[in-house]
Each structure stands twice: as structure tokens, then as C-alpha cells.
CSV table of C-alpha atoms in Angstrom, one decimal:
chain,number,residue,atom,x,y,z
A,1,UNK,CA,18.0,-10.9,0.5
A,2,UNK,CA,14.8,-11.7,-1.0
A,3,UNK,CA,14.0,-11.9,-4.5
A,4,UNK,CA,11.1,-10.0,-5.8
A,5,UNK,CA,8.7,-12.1,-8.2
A,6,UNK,CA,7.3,-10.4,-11.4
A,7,UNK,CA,4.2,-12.3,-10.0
A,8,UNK,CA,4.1,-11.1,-6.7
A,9,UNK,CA,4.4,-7.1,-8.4
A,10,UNK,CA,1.4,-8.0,-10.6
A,11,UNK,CA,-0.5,-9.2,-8.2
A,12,UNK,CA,0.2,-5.9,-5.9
A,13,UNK,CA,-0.5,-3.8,-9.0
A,14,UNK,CA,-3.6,-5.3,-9.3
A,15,UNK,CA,-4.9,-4.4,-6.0
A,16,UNK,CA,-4.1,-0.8,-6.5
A,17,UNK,CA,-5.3,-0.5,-10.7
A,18,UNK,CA,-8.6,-1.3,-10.9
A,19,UNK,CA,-9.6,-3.8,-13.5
A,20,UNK,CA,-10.8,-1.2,-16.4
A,21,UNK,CA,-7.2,0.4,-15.6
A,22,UNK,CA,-5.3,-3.1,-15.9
A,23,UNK,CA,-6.5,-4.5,-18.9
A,24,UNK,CA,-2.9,-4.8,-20.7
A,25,UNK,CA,-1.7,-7.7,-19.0
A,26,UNK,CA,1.3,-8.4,-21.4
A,27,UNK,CA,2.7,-4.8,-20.7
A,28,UNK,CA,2.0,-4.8,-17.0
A,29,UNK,CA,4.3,-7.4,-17.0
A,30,UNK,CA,6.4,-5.6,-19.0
A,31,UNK,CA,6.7,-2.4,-16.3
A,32,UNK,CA,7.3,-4.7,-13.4
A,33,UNK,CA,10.1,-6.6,-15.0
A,34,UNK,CA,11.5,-3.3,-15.8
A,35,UNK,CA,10.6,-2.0,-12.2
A,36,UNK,CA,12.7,-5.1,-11.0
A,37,UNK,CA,15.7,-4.8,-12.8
A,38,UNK,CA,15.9,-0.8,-12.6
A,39,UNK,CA,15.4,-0.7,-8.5
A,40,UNK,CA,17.6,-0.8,-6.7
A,41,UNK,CA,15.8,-1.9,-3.6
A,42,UNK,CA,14.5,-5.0,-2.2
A,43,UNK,CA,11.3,-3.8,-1.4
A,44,UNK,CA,7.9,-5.1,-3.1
A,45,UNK,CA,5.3,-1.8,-2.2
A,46,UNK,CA,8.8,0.3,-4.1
A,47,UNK,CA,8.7,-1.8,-7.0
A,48,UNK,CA,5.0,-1.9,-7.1
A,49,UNK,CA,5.1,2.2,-7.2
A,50,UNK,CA,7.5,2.3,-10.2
A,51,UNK,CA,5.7,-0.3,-12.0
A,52,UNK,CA,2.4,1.2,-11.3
A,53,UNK,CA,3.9,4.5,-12.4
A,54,UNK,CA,5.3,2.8,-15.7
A,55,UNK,CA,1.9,1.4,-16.5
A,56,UNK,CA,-0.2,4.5,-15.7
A,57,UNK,CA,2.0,7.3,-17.6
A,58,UNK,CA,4.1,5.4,-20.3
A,59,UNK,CA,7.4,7.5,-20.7
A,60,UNK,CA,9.1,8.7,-24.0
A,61,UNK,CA,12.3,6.2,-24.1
A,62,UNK,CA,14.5,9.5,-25.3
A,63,UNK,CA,13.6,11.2,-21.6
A,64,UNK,CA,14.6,10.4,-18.4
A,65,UNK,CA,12.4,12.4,-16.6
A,66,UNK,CA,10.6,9.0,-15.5
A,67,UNK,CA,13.7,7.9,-13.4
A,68,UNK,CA,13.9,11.1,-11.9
A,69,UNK,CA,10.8,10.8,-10.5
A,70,UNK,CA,10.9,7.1,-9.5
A,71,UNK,CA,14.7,8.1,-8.1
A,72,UNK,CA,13.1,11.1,-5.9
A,73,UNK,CA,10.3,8.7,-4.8
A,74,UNK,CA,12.4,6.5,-3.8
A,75,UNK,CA,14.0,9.2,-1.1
A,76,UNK,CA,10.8,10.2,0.0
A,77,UNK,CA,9.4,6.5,0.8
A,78,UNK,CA,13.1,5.8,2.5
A,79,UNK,CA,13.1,9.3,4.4
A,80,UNK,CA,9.4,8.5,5.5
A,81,UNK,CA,8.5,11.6,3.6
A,82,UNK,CA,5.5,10.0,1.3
A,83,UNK,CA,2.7,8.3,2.4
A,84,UNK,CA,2.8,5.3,-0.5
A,85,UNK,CA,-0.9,4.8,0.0
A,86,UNK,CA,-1.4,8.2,-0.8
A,87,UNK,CA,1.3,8.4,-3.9
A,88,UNK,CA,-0.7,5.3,-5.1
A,89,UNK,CA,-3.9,7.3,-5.3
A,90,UNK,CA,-2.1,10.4,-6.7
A,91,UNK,CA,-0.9,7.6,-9.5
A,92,UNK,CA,-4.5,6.3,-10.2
A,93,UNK,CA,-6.0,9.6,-10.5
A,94,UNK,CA,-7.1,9.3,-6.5
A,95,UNK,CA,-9.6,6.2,-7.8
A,96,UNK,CA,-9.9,5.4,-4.7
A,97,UNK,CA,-12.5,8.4,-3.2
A,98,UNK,CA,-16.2,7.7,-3.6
């Protein structure tokens, strides 16, 4: 079992926020601490997801609507279901088409 680094989800957040998008570097360390300790998985491109998701949409703390979707996301990557390339660009506002 290897350990996912907060370092390693920053630097995979990175590559998929571009730099106007990733100007808070104190919370994006913030979301992927949190992505680590609230997966359950062992799996980096995962964690990067959530902690993308946590950076782009901050959540209201009283809802949990923000695990539901990071809970059915989860399913879909396993089940092969979502394309995380594509989720990524969904999550960025599709930043990615010029």
C-alpha cells in the first residue's frame, strides 16, 4: 500500500487548474489533505478529482451533498463508467478546449 503525498496531489492539481485557477496555494493544500484523509482509496488521479472538486466548488460544511458526489464518482471511475480526463474538464469548466 502506498502512501499518497499532499505534494504529489498538488502537483497533479496543478496540471489540471491552470495557474489563474490555482492561485490559493494555502487552501489547495488544504482540499488535498482533506481529499487524503476522506478517500478511501489508494489512488492518486481519485484523490486529485476530489481535491480538484474541493478547490473548484467550495461546499457549505452544513451539506453533504459534496461527498455524495465525490462517493458516486468514485463508483463511476472504479466501474469504468467516467472518463476522469473528461470529469476533469467538466470540473474546470472544460478549460481545456481552444
Amino acid at each position: 500500500m502506498t502512501e499518497i503525498l499532499i505534494t504529489d496531489v498538488i502537483s497533479k492539481m496543478k496540471v489540471y487548474l491552470n495557474l489563474e485557477q490555482f492561485s490559493n496555494g494555502e487552501f489547495a493544500e488544504e482540499c488535498a489533505k482533506t481529499a487524503i484523509n476522506v478517500c478511501s482509496v489508494e489512488n492518486l488521479n481519485i484523490i486529485t478529482f476530489y481535491a480538484c472538486y474541493l478547490y473548484m466548488r467550495p461546499y457549505d460544511e452544513s451539506s453533504n451533498a459534496y461527498l455524495e458526489i465525490y462517493k458516486n464518482s468514485v463508483e463511476e471511475i472504479k466501474n469504468g463508467t467516467i472518463d476522469i480526463d473528461k470529469g476533469f474538464k467538466e470540473l474546470t469548466g472544460d478549460c481545456y478546449n481552444d
